[in-house]
PDB file of C-alpha atoms in Angstrom:
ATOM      1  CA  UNK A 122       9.811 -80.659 -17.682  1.00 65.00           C
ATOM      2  CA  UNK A 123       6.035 -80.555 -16.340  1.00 72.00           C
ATOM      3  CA  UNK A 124       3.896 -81.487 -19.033  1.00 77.00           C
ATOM      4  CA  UNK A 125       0.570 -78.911 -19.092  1.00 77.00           C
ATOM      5  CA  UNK A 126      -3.055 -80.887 -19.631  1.00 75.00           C
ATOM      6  CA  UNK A 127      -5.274 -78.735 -21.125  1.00 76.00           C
ATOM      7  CA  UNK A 128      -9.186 -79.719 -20.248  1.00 75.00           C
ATOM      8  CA  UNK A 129     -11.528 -78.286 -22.409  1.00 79.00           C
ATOM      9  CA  UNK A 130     -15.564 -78.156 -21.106  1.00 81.00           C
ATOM     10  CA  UNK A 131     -18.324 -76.576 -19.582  1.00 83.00           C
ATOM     11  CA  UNK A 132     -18.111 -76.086 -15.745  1.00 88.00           C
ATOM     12  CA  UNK A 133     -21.330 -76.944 -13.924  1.00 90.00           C
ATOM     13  CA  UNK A 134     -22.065 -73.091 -13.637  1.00 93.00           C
ATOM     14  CA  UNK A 135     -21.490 -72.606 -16.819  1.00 92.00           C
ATOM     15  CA  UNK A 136     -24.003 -75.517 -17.837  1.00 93.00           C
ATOM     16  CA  UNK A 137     -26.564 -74.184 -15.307  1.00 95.00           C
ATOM     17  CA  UNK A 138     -26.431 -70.509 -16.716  1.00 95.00           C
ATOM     18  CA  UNK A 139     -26.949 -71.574 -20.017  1.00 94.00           C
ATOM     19  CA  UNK A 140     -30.034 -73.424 -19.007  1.00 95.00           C
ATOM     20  CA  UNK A 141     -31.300 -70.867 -17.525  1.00 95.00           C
ATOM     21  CA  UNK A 142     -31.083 -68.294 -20.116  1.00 93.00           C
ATOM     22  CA  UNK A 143     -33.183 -71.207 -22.182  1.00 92.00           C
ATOM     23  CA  UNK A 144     -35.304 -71.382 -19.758  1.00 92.00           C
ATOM     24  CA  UNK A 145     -36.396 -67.530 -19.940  1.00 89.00           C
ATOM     25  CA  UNK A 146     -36.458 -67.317 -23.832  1.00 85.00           C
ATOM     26  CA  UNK A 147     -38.661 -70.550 -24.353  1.00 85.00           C
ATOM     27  CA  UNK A 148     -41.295 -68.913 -21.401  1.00 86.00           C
ATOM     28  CA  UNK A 149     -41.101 -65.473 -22.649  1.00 83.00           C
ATOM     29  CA  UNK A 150     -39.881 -65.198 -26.263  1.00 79.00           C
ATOM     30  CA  UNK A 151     -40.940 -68.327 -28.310  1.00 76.00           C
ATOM     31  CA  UNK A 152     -44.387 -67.637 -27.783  1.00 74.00           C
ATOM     32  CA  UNK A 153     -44.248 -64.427 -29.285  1.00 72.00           C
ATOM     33  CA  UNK A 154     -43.114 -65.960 -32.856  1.00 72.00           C
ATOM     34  CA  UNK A 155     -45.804 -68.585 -32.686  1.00 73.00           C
ATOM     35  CA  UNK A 156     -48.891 -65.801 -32.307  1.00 73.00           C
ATOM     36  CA  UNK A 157     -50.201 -65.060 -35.489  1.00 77.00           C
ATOM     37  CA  UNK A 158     -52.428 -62.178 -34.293  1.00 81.00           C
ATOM     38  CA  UNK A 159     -49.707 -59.651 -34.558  1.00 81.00           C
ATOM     39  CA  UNK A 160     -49.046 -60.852 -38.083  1.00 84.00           C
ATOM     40  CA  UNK A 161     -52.689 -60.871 -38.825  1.00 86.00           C
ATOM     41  CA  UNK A 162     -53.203 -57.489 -37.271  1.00 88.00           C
ATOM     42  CA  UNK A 163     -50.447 -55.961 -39.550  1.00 90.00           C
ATOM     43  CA  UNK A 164     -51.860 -57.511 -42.705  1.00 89.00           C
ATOM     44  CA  UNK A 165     -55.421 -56.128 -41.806  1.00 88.00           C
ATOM     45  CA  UNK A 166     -54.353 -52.797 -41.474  1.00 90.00           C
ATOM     46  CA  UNK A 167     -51.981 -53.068 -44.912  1.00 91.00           C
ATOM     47  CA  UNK A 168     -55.505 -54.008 -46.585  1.00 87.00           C
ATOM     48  CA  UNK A 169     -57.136 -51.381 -45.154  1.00 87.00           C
ATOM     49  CA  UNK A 170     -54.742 -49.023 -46.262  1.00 91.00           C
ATOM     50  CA  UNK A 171     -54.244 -50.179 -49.320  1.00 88.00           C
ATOM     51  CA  UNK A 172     -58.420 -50.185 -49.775  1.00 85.00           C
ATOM     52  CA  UNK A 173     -58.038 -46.327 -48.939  1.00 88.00           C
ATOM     53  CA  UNK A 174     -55.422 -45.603 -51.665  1.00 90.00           C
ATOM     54  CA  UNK A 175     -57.523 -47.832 -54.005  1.00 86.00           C
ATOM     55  CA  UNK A 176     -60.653 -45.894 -53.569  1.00 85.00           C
ATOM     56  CA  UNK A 177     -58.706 -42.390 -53.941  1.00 89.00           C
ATOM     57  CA  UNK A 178     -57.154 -43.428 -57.014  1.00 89.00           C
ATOM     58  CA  UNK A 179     -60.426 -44.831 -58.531  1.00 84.00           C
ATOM     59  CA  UNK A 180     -62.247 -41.936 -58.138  1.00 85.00           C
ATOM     60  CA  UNK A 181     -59.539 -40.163 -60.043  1.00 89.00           C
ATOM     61  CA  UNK A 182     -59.161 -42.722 -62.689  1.00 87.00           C
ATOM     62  CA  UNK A 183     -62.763 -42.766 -63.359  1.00 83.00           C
ATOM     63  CA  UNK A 184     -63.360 -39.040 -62.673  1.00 85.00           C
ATOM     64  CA  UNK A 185     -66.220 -39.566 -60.285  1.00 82.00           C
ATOM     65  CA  UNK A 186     -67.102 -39.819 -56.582  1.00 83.00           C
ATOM     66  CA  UNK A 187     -66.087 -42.858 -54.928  1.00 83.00           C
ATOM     67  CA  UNK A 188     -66.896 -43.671 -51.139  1.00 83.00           C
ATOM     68  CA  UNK A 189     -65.083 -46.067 -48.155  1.00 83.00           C
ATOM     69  CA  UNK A 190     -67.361 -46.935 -45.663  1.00 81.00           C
ATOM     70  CA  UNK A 191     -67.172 -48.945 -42.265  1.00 81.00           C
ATOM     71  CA  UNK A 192     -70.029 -51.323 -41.462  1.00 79.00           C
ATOM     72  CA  UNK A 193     -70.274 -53.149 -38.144  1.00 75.00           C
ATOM     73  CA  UNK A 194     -72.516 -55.600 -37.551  1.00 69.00           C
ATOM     74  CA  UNK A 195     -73.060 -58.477 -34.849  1.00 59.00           C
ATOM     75  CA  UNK A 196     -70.937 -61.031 -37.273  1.00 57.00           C
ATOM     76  CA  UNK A 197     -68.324 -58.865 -39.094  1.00 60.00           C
ATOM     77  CA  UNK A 198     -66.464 -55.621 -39.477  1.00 61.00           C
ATOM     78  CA  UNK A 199     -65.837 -54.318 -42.937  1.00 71.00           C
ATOM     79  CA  UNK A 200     -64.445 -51.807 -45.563  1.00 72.00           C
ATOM     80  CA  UNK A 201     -66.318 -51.463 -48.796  1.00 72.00           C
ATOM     81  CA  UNK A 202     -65.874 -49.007 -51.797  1.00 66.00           C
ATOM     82  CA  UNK A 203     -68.667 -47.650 -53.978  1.00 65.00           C
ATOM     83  CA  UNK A 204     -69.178 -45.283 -56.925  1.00 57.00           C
ATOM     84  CA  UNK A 205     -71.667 -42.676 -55.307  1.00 56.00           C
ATOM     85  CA  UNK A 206     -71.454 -40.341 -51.933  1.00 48.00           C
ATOM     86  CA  UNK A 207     -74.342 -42.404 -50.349  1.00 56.00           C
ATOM     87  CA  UNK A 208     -72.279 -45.362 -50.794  1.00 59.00           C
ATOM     88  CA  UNK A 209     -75.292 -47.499 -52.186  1.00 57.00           C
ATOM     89  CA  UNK A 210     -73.447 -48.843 -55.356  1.00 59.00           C
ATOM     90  CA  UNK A 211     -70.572 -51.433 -55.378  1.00 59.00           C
ATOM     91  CA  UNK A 212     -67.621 -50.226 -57.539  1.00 61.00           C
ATOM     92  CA  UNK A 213     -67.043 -52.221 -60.202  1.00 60.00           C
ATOM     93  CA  UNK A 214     -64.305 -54.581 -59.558  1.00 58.00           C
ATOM     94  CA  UNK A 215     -62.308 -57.218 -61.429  1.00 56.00           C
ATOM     95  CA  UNK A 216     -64.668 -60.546 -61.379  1.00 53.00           C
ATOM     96  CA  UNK A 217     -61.783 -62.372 -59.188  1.00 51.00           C
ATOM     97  CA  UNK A 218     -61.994 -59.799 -56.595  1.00 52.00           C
ATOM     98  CA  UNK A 219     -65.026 -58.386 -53.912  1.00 54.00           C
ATOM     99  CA  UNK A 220     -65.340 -54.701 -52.866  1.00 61.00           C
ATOM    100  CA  UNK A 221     -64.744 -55.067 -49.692  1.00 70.00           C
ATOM    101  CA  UNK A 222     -62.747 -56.175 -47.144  1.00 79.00           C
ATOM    102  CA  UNK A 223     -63.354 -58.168 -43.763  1.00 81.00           C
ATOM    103  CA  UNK A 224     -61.453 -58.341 -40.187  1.00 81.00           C
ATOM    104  CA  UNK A 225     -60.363 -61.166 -38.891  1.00 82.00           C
ATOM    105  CA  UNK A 226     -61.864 -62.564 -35.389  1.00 80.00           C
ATOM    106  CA  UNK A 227     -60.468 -60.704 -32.638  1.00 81.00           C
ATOM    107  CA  UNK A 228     -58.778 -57.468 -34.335  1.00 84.00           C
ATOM    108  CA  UNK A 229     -60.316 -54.444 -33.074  1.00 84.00           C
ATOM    109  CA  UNK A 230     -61.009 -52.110 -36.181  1.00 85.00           C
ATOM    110  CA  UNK A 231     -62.743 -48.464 -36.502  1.00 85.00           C
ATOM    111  CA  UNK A 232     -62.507 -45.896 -38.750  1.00 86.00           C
ATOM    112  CA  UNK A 233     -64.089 -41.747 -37.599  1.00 88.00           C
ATOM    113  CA  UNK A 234     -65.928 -41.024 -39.845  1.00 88.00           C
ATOM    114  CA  UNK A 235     -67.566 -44.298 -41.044  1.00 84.00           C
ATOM    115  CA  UNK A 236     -67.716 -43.243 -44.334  1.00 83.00           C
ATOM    116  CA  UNK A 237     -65.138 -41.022 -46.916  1.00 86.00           C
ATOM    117  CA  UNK A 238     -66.626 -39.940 -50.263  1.00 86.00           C
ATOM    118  CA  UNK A 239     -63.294 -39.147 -52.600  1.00 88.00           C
ATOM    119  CA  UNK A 240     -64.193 -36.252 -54.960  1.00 87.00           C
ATOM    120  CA  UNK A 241     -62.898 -36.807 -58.944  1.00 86.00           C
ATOM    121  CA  UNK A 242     -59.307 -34.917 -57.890  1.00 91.00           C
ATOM    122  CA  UNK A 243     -59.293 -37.472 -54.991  1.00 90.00           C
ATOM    123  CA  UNK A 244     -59.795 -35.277 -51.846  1.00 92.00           C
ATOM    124  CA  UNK A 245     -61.826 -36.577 -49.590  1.00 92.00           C
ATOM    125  CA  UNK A 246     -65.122 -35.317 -48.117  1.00 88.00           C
ATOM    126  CA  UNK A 247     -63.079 -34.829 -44.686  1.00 89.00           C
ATOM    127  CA  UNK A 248     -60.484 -35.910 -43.060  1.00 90.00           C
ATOM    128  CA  UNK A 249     -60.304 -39.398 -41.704  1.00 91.00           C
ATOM    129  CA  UNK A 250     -58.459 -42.268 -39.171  1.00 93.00           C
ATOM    130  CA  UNK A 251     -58.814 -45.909 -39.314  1.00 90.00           C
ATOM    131  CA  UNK A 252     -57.547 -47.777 -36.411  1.00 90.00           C
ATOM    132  CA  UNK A 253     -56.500 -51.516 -36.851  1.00 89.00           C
ATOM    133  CA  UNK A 254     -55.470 -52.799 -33.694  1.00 87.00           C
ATOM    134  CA  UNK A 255     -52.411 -50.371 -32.617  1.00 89.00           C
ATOM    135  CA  UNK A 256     -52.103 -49.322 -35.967  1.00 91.00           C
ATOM    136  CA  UNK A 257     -53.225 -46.000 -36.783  1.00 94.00           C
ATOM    137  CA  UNK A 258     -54.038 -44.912 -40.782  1.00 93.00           C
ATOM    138  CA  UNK A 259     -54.797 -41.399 -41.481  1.00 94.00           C
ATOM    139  CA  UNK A 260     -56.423 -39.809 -44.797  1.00 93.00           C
ATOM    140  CA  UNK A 261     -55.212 -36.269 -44.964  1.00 93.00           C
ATOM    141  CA  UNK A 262     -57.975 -33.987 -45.418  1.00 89.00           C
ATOM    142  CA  UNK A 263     -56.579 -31.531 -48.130  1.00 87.00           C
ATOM    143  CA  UNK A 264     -54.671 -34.097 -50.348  1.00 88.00           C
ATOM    144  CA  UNK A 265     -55.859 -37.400 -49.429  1.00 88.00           C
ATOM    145  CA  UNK A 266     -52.667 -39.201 -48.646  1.00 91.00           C
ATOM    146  CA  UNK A 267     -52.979 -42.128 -47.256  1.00 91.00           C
ATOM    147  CA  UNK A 268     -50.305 -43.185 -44.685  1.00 93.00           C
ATOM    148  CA  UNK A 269     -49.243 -45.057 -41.460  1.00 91.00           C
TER     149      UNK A 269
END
């Protein structure tokens, strides 16, 4: 009776794949989950949204025309929220907070038109699209939804 030996391992090929497939996901993958611009891009453009919704439902809450505006300047790109169309007077906020919003070095940010006055019902002065990096927020123009 032939006794069977059973070796169990890696063959060199085997071993050589498997480095190889390393290889490729610590040059093309990893980096990826170290870059914090893609998380800092998304939670811009959350802010920014939730700054829109924020102003809509102020304006109804205090039954009177609150604005969103978009200021660039040489050092900083923001979103602030007033009380009045001309968008001349800070809302009043909680004393822990500001009324406005900044983006972070190297996020590309717009909005068309610069500024949105929400009426007391909360529909806005005109339609309007924010763009934070590939993100893309729209204000509907009849209702004033706010959405992705």
């Amino acid at each position: 009776m032939a006794k069977t030996i059973t070796v169990r391992g890696f063959t060199l090929v085997e071993l050589i794949m498997a480095l190889a497939i390393m290889a490729i996901l610590a040059v093309y993958v990893l980096p990826r989950f170290f870059s914090v611009g893609v998380y800092q891009e998304r939670g811009f453009a959350d802010q920014v949204q939730a700054v829109l919704r924020y102003a809509q439902k102020a304006a109804i809450a205090q039954h009177r025309a609150v604005c969103a505006a978009y200021t660039a300047s040489p050092e900083r790109l923001s979103l602030s929220i007033t009380v009045t169309t001309s968008c001349d007077t800070a809302l009043s906020v909680p004393a822990s907070s500001v009324n406005y919003i900044e983006a972070p070095s190297g996020i590309a940010f717009s909005m068309t038109p610069a500024s949105i006055s929400f009426d007391a019902l909360g529909r806005p002065s005109a339609s309007a699209v924010a763009t934070v990096g590939t993100a893309t927020i729209t204000v509907e123009a009849e209702t004033g939804y706010v959405h992705q």
